[in-house]
């Protein structure tokens, strides 16, 4: 049999068609993978919208376990006198200290808000903003208060 005759047998035509189909499938899957890698991934796309803190945790109640990590909003004024530094946290492998400030809500209750962080070498703290403002953050338990904080 000559090479020309072998190329046109059913077996070789079938294998050639299979190779072309596989190459097309691999090209399509590679394109899908590239599109997926360049897509913005925020990790919160399917998360429910932020709800007011007072609806999720009414004043005087404890933080329900199902609310931990939930995104909430709260309006109030920062109490600069209650601002504190909470050590024992890390960021990017380095030790940092959280800047925690109580936020006084309209109903008179307060909630601790993690406003940011400073390195241990920084000695001065900026005063919190004045006036009524709205804070959006995630509810967390533990330090600085057992009742919960807004990590914003």
XYZ file of N, CA, C and O in Angstrom:
608
model
N 0.839 -1.179 0.000
C 0.000 0.000 0.000
C 0.883 1.242 0.000
O 1.825 1.334 0.764
N 0.529 2.213 -0.763
C 1.295 3.444 -0.825
C 0.845 4.385 0.276
O -0.226 4.222 0.858
N 1.662 5.388 0.528
C 1.335 6.360 1.573
C 0.052 7.093 1.217
O -0.777 7.378 2.083
N -0.153 7.378 -0.019
C -1.363 8.087 -0.448
C -2.601 7.266 -0.138
O -3.604 7.807 0.301
N -2.562 5.991 -0.372
C -3.727 5.142 -0.104
C -3.980 5.019 1.405
O -5.108 4.942 1.831
N -2.926 4.975 2.226
C -3.074 4.848 3.675
C -3.754 6.095 4.239
O -4.584 6.018 5.143
N -3.449 7.263 3.702
C -4.026 8.508 4.222
C -5.535 8.568 4.020
O -6.209 9.296 4.732
N -6.053 7.881 3.065
C -7.476 7.974 2.776
C -8.274 6.768 3.248
O -9.418 6.590 2.851
N -7.736 5.980 4.130
C -8.505 4.868 4.679
C -9.425 5.419 5.768
O -9.214 6.502 6.318
N -10.462 4.673 6.091
C -11.432 5.114 7.111
C -10.759 5.341 8.461
O -11.091 6.276 9.172
N -9.868 4.472 8.791
C -9.194 4.591 10.090
C -8.434 5.905 10.188
O -8.528 6.613 11.189
N -7.652 6.257 9.197
C -6.871 7.480 9.233
C -7.760 8.708 9.145
O -7.496 9.725 9.795
N -8.829 8.652 8.354
C -9.752 9.789 8.289
C -10.441 9.994 9.641
O -10.617 11.121 10.101
N -10.815 8.908 10.295
C -11.432 8.996 11.615
C -10.488 9.568 12.661
O -10.871 10.419 13.475
N -9.246 9.114 12.653
C -8.255 9.633 13.605
C -7.940 11.101 13.344
O -7.758 11.889 14.280
N -7.904 11.486 12.075
C -7.660 12.892 11.743
C -8.822 13.765 12.218
O -8.612 14.839 12.801
N -10.047 13.304 11.996
C -11.217 14.048 12.459
C -11.223 14.156 13.988
O -11.503 15.220 14.539
N -10.885 13.084 14.671
C -10.806 13.104 16.132
C -9.750 14.094 16.615
O -9.987 14.856 17.559
N -8.593 14.134 15.951
C -7.528 15.067 16.332
C -7.972 16.519 16.125
O -7.705 17.387 16.964
N -8.680 16.796 15.042
C -9.163 18.156 14.782
C -10.202 18.554 15.827
O -10.184 19.682 16.341
N -11.103 17.650 16.182
C -12.109 17.949 17.206
C -11.465 18.185 18.568
O -11.859 19.096 19.309
N -10.469 17.387 18.906
C -9.788 17.574 20.189
C -9.033 18.895 20.220
O -9.029 19.588 21.235
N -8.399 19.258 19.111
C -7.687 20.537 19.054
C -8.667 21.691 19.228
O -8.389 22.668 19.940
N -9.836 21.603 18.628
C -10.853 22.640 18.791
C -11.349 22.716 20.230
O -11.548 23.813 20.774
N -11.557 21.558 20.855
C -12.010 21.537 22.245
C -10.949 22.135 23.163
O -11.262 22.929 24.062
N -9.689 21.794 22.948
C -8.616 22.345 23.777
C -8.484 23.844 23.586
O -8.249 24.590 24.546
N -8.653 24.315 22.346
C -8.584 25.755 22.094
C -9.726 26.479 22.808
O -9.532 27.526 23.426
N -10.921 25.903 22.757
C -12.066 26.507 23.454
C -11.880 26.516 24.958
O -12.182 27.505 25.630
N -11.376 25.421 25.509
C -11.145 25.364 26.950
C -10.027 26.315 27.373
O -10.105 26.933 28.440
N -9.009 26.460 26.572
C -7.947 27.417 26.880
C -8.459 28.846 26.880
O -8.106 29.653 27.749
N -9.308 29.162 25.916
C -9.902 30.510 25.874
C -10.762 30.751 27.107
O -10.713 31.819 27.716
N -11.561 29.748 27.500
C -12.403 29.880 28.691
C -11.542 30.114 29.923
O -11.844 30.958 30.765
N -10.434 29.389 30.025
C -9.561 29.527 31.185
C -8.931 30.921 31.239
O -8.826 31.524 32.307
N -8.515 31.442 30.097
C -7.943 32.793 30.066
C -8.981 33.844 30.452
O -8.700 34.769 31.205
N -10.211 33.724 29.920
C -11.263 34.677 30.280
C -11.563 34.619 31.771
O -11.780 35.635 32.407
N -11.559 33.435 32.317
C -11.839 33.276 33.744
C -10.730 33.871 34.607
O -10.985 34.446 35.650
N -9.494 33.769 34.179
C -8.389 34.285 34.979
C -8.345 35.807 34.976
O -7.829 36.411 35.908
N -8.879 36.452 33.961
C -8.861 37.910 33.904
C -10.154 38.537 34.415
O -10.295 39.737 34.417
N -11.099 37.733 34.848
C -12.353 38.243 35.384
C -12.130 38.754 36.800
O -11.387 38.168 37.573
N -12.769 39.866 37.121
C -12.656 40.410 38.482
C -13.286 39.427 39.459
O -14.425 39.020 39.287
N -12.533 39.026 40.465
C -13.086 38.118 41.465
C -13.014 38.803 42.819
O -11.954 38.928 43.404
N -14.135 39.284 43.284
C -14.179 39.976 44.562
C -14.550 39.046 45.703
O -14.412 39.396 46.858
N -15.036 37.866 45.395
C -15.381 36.919 46.439
C -16.710 37.194 47.111
O -17.170 36.417 47.915
N -17.338 38.319 46.787
C -18.586 38.676 47.443
C -19.713 38.898 46.445
O -20.694 39.545 46.742
N -19.590 38.382 45.244
C -20.570 38.631 44.198
C -21.956 38.121 44.575
O -22.952 38.729 44.225
N -22.034 37.011 45.267
C -23.336 36.452 45.611
C -23.767 36.832 47.029
O -24.716 36.282 47.552
N -23.070 37.767 47.645
C -23.374 38.165 49.012
C -24.598 39.084 49.051
O -24.774 39.926 48.181
N -25.449 38.934 50.064
C -26.577 39.849 50.195
C -26.093 41.277 50.479
O -24.997 41.480 50.996
N -26.923 42.246 50.146
C -26.552 43.647 50.350
C -26.467 43.955 51.841
O -27.042 43.255 52.674
N -25.747 45.023 52.162
C -25.596 45.443 53.557
C -26.943 45.883 54.111
O -27.717 46.549 53.431
N -27.208 45.498 55.356
C -28.444 45.875 56.027
C -28.106 46.769 57.212
O -26.997 46.713 57.746
N -29.047 47.601 57.650
C -28.776 48.415 58.841
C -28.518 47.532 60.060
O -29.191 46.523 60.272
N -27.544 47.927 60.854
C -27.158 47.163 62.038
C -28.333 46.991 63.000
O -28.522 45.918 63.563
N -29.137 48.032 63.172
C -30.242 47.966 64.129
C -31.319 46.963 63.714
O -32.042 46.457 64.564
N -31.423 46.648 62.428
C -32.384 45.627 61.996
C -31.861 44.216 62.273
O -32.613 43.328 62.630
N -30.570 44.039 62.116
C -29.973 42.722 62.306
C -29.734 42.405 63.783
O -29.959 41.284 64.226
N -29.287 43.414 64.532
C -29.005 43.243 65.959
C -29.647 44.412 66.701
O -29.043 45.471 66.835
N -30.883 44.251 67.185
C -31.518 45.340 67.934
C -30.721 45.695 69.188
O -30.010 44.859 69.735
N -30.841 46.937 69.627
C -30.106 47.415 70.810
C -30.428 46.539 72.017
O -31.577 46.154 72.240
N -29.412 46.196 72.792
C -29.587 45.413 74.007
C -29.572 43.916 73.785
O -29.684 43.154 74.736
N -29.438 43.466 72.542
C -29.383 42.024 72.281
C -27.958 41.636 71.923
O -27.143 42.470 71.562
N -27.688 40.343 72.021
C -26.351 39.861 71.661
C -26.307 39.557 70.170
O -27.340 39.374 69.528
N -25.114 39.464 69.673
C -24.897 39.207 68.254
C -25.226 37.755 67.929
O -24.615 36.842 68.472
N -26.236 37.513 67.064
C -26.541 36.122 66.688
C -25.391 35.518 65.892
O -24.727 36.210 65.120
N -25.159 34.228 66.049
C -24.033 33.582 65.377
C -24.174 33.640 63.861
O -23.178 33.684 63.147
N -25.402 33.666 63.343
C -25.617 33.743 61.905
C -25.282 35.096 61.313
O -25.168 35.245 60.101
N -25.117 36.111 62.167
C -24.826 37.458 61.675
C -23.336 37.738 61.577
O -22.939 38.750 61.003
N -22.503 36.859 62.106
C -21.052 37.071 62.071
C -20.582 37.057 60.621
O -20.918 36.171 59.851
N -19.822 38.062 60.255
C -19.320 38.185 58.893
C -20.270 38.892 57.953
O -19.929 39.181 56.814
N -21.477 39.192 58.398
C -22.481 39.850 57.563
C -22.143 41.324 57.416
O -21.686 41.973 58.343
N -22.375 41.860 56.244
C -22.095 43.264 55.985
C -23.280 44.111 56.460
O -24.427 43.831 56.140
N -22.970 45.138 57.268
C -23.995 46.007 57.833
C -23.596 47.465 57.678
O -22.444 47.783 57.412
N -24.591 48.337 57.867
C -24.340 49.780 57.899
C -24.813 50.313 59.243
O -25.745 49.776 59.843
N -24.156 51.363 59.713
C -24.541 52.014 60.967
C -24.262 53.501 60.828
O -23.253 53.894 60.237
N -25.153 54.322 61.374
C -24.964 55.771 61.360
C -24.806 56.261 62.785
O -25.496 55.798 63.693
N -23.898 57.193 62.976
C -23.686 57.746 64.304
C -22.477 58.648 64.337
O -21.948 59.062 63.302
N -22.048 58.955 65.568
C -20.892 59.824 65.781
C -19.821 59.052 66.530
O -20.116 58.319 67.468
N -18.576 59.242 66.115
C -17.466 58.621 66.824
C -17.266 59.285 68.180
O -17.397 60.499 68.310
N -16.951 58.483 69.182
C -16.624 58.973 70.507
C -15.107 58.944 70.651
O -14.511 57.910 70.971
N -14.466 60.081 70.389
C -13.007 60.149 70.368
C -12.393 59.757 71.702
O -11.302 59.185 71.748
N -13.081 60.036 72.798
C -12.530 59.721 74.113
C -12.402 58.213 74.332
O -11.560 57.757 75.106
N -13.195 57.428 73.639
C -13.152 55.980 73.808
C -12.220 55.273 72.839
O -12.141 54.045 72.845
N -11.531 56.023 72.015
C -10.629 55.411 71.027
C -9.518 54.638 71.734
O -8.960 55.108 72.713
N -9.219 53.447 71.233
C -8.190 52.625 71.864
C -7.391 51.879 70.799
O -7.819 51.754 69.660
N -6.247 51.386 71.201
C -5.399 50.582 70.341
C -5.480 49.139 70.811
O -5.370 48.863 72.004
N -5.668 48.218 69.881
C -5.775 46.804 70.228
C -4.645 46.060 69.517
O -4.625 45.959 68.288
N -3.691 45.578 70.303
C -2.527 44.877 69.766
C -2.860 43.422 69.468
O -3.929 42.930 69.811
N -1.908 42.747 68.857
C -2.057 41.316 68.626
C -2.586 40.958 67.259
O -3.145 39.879 67.069
N -2.433 41.818 66.281
C -2.921 41.541 64.931
C -1.766 41.648 63.946
O -0.759 42.294 64.212
N -1.916 41.009 62.804
C -0.880 41.061 61.782
C -1.484 41.482 60.457
O -2.668 41.276 60.201
N -0.639 42.064 59.631
C -1.032 42.456 58.282
C 0.179 42.251 57.384
O 1.218 42.861 57.613
N 0.056 41.365 56.419
C 1.166 41.078 55.522
C 2.378 40.513 56.238
O 3.508 40.771 55.847
N 2.161 39.797 57.321
C 3.258 39.194 58.059
C 3.857 40.090 59.127
O 4.665 39.639 59.926
N 3.493 41.369 59.143
C 4.033 42.288 60.149
C 3.010 42.579 61.232
O 1.803 42.551 60.996
N 3.488 42.864 62.423
C 2.600 43.167 63.547
C 1.995 44.562 63.376
O 2.690 45.508 63.027
N 0.705 44.672 63.594
C 0.012 45.956 63.558
C -0.894 46.064 64.774
O -1.183 45.073 65.448
N -1.341 47.277 65.031
C -2.252 47.557 66.138
C -3.516 48.159 65.539
O -3.450 49.115 64.761
N -4.678 47.591 65.879
C -5.938 48.119 65.370
C -6.284 49.417 66.081
O -6.089 49.555 67.294
N -6.860 50.364 65.345
C -7.409 51.581 65.915
C -8.917 51.355 66.030
O -9.617 51.244 65.029
N -9.404 51.227 67.266
C -10.805 50.917 67.520
C -11.457 52.121 68.184
O -10.965 52.623 69.196
N -12.572 52.568 67.605
C -13.283 53.742 68.120
C -14.750 53.406 68.281
O -15.363 52.853 67.365
N -15.353 53.738 69.434
C -16.794 53.506 69.600
C -17.594 54.456 68.714
O -17.244 55.628 68.563
N -18.654 53.934 68.124
C -19.582 54.722 67.315
C -20.893 54.785 68.080
O -21.506 53.761 68.367
N -21.317 56.000 68.446
C -22.563 56.186 69.185
C -23.714 56.261 68.185
O -23.752 57.144 67.323
N -24.649 55.317 68.296
C -25.794 55.264 67.388
C -26.909 56.174 67.881
O -26.893 56.647 69.024
N -27.907 56.411 67.044
C -29.012 57.314 67.372
C -29.808 56.839 68.577
O -30.344 57.660 69.334
N -29.893 55.529 68.799
C -30.671 55.019 69.931
C -29.891 55.041 71.247
O -30.362 54.564 72.269
N -28.677 55.573 71.235
C -27.870 55.673 72.445
C -26.899 54.527 72.653
O -26.027 54.600 73.501
N -27.044 53.455 71.908
C -26.113 52.336 72.045
C -24.822 52.651 71.288
O -24.774 53.573 70.478
N -23.800 51.893 71.595
C -22.517 52.091 70.912
C -22.056 50.765 70.321
O -22.417 49.690 70.796
N -21.255 50.888 69.287
C -20.650 49.722 68.662
C -19.198 50.078 68.375
O -18.880 51.206 68.010
N -18.313 49.112 68.617
C -16.893 49.330 68.387
C -16.607 49.178 66.895
O -17.016 48.201 66.279
N -15.892 50.140 66.321
C -15.558 50.124 64.898
C -14.040 50.093 64.748
O -13.335 50.919 65.322
N -13.550 49.120 63.988
C -12.131 49.081 63.671
C -11.930 50.053 62.509
O -12.294 49.772 61.380
N -11.361 51.225 62.832
C -11.192 52.274 61.822
C -9.967 52.070 60.959
O -9.847 52.650 59.892
N -9.048 51.250 61.377
C -7.827 51.034 60.609
C -6.760 50.426 61.486
O -7.061 49.815 62.507
N -5.514 50.628 61.088
C -4.400 50.058 61.828
C -3.204 50.986 61.747
O -3.117 51.838 60.868
N -2.314 50.823 62.714
C -1.045 51.549 62.724
C 0.045 50.544 63.080
O -0.215 49.521 63.705
N 1.261 50.867 62.673
C 2.373 50.004 63.070
C 2.758 50.361 64.504
O 2.405 51.420 65.021
N 3.483 49.497 65.140
C 3.871 49.742 66.535
C 4.771 50.971 66.666
O 4.824 51.590 67.706
N 5.469 51.335 65.613
C 6.394 52.466 65.699
C 5.691 53.823 65.643
O 6.266 54.834 66.009
N 4.441 53.845 65.186
C 3.715 55.115 65.104
C 3.207 55.503 66.487
O 2.555 54.724 67.158
N 3.486 56.716 66.883
C 3.133 57.135 68.240
C 1.861 57.980 68.280
O 1.187 58.030 69.285
N 1.517 58.643 67.198
C 0.361 59.535 67.229
C -0.819 58.907 66.498
O -0.649 58.155 65.544
N -1.998 59.232 66.994
C -3.229 58.764 66.370
C -4.007 59.965 65.851
O -4.108 60.986 66.533
N -4.578 59.826 64.670
C -5.443 60.868 64.147
C -6.775 60.820 64.885
O -7.258 59.751 65.268
N -7.367 61.982 65.066
C -8.692 62.045 65.686
C -9.716 61.495 64.697
O -9.565 61.651 63.484
N -10.761 60.856 65.197
C -11.797 60.351 64.286
C -12.563 61.512 63.657
O -12.578 62.623 64.199
N -13.213 61.280 62.526
C -13.986 62.344 61.888
C -15.095 62.859 62.806
O -15.654 62.115 63.607
N -15.417 64.127 62.685
C -16.483 64.744 63.471
C -17.802 64.682 62.723
O -17.822 64.551 61.507
N -18.876 64.790 63.460
C -20.210 64.813 62.854
C -20.770 63.413 62.668
O -20.129 62.405 62.929
N -22.008 63.384 62.191
C -22.680 62.109 61.958
C -22.221 61.533 60.625
O -22.141 62.245 59.631
N -21.902 60.261 60.650
C -21.467 59.606 59.422
C -22.008 58.197 59.365
O -22.478 57.650 60.362
N -21.959 57.606 58.183
C -22.424 56.236 58.001
C -21.217 55.342 57.754
O -20.351 55.672 56.951
N -21.188 54.218 58.469
C -20.093 53.260 58.378
C -20.643 51.964 57.804
O -21.715 51.508 58.198
N -19.928 51.367 56.872
C -20.273 50.051 56.337
C -19.129 49.110 56.665
O -17.972 49.442 56.443
N -19.461 47.956 57.218
C -18.428 47.002 57.589
C -19.010 45.634 57.851
O -20.192 45.393 57.614
N -18.191 44.739 58.362
C -18.606 43.368 58.664
C -18.640 43.143 60.169
O -17.752 43.588 60.877
N -19.662 42.447 60.619
C -19.782 42.132 62.038
C -18.798 41.036 62.414
O -18.662 40.038 61.714
N -18.104 41.244 63.526
C -17.157 40.270 64.034
C -17.342 40.141 65.546
O -17.770 41.077 66.195
N -17.003 38.992 66.061
C -17.035 38.792 67.506
C -15.617 38.804 68.035
O -14.664 38.828 67.279
N -15.495 38.754 69.326
C -14.173 38.683 69.944
C -13.642 40.044 70.284
O -14.384 40.982 70.543
N -12.303 40.176 70.271
C -11.718 41.452 70.655
C -12.082 42.483 69.612
O -12.227 42.157 68.448
N -12.299 43.704 69.965
C -12.110 44.298 71.258
C -13.279 44.135 72.215
O -13.100 44.316 73.404
N -14.484 43.812 71.770
C -15.584 43.624 72.712
C -16.266 42.305 72.410
O -16.385 41.917 71.257
N -16.770 41.606 73.424
C -17.437 40.348 73.168
C -18.780 40.516 72.472
O -19.276 39.608 71.856
N -19.398 41.695 72.557
C -20.700 41.897 71.950
C -20.608 42.029 70.451
O -21.590 41.879 69.745
N -19.441 42.330 69.917
C -19.299 42.421 68.468
C -18.749 43.753 68.043
O -18.869 44.748 68.742
N -18.164 43.757 66.889
C -17.593 44.981 66.332
C -17.949 45.051 64.868
O -18.318 44.070 64.251
N -17.834 46.239 64.343
C -17.926 46.411 62.899
C -16.499 46.565 62.412
O -15.819 47.507 62.791
N -16.041 45.622 61.646
C -14.700 45.713 61.069
C -14.824 46.424 59.742
O -15.162 45.810 58.756
N -14.617 47.721 59.716
C -14.815 48.493 58.501
C -13.559 48.992 58.066
O -13.030 49.629 57.400
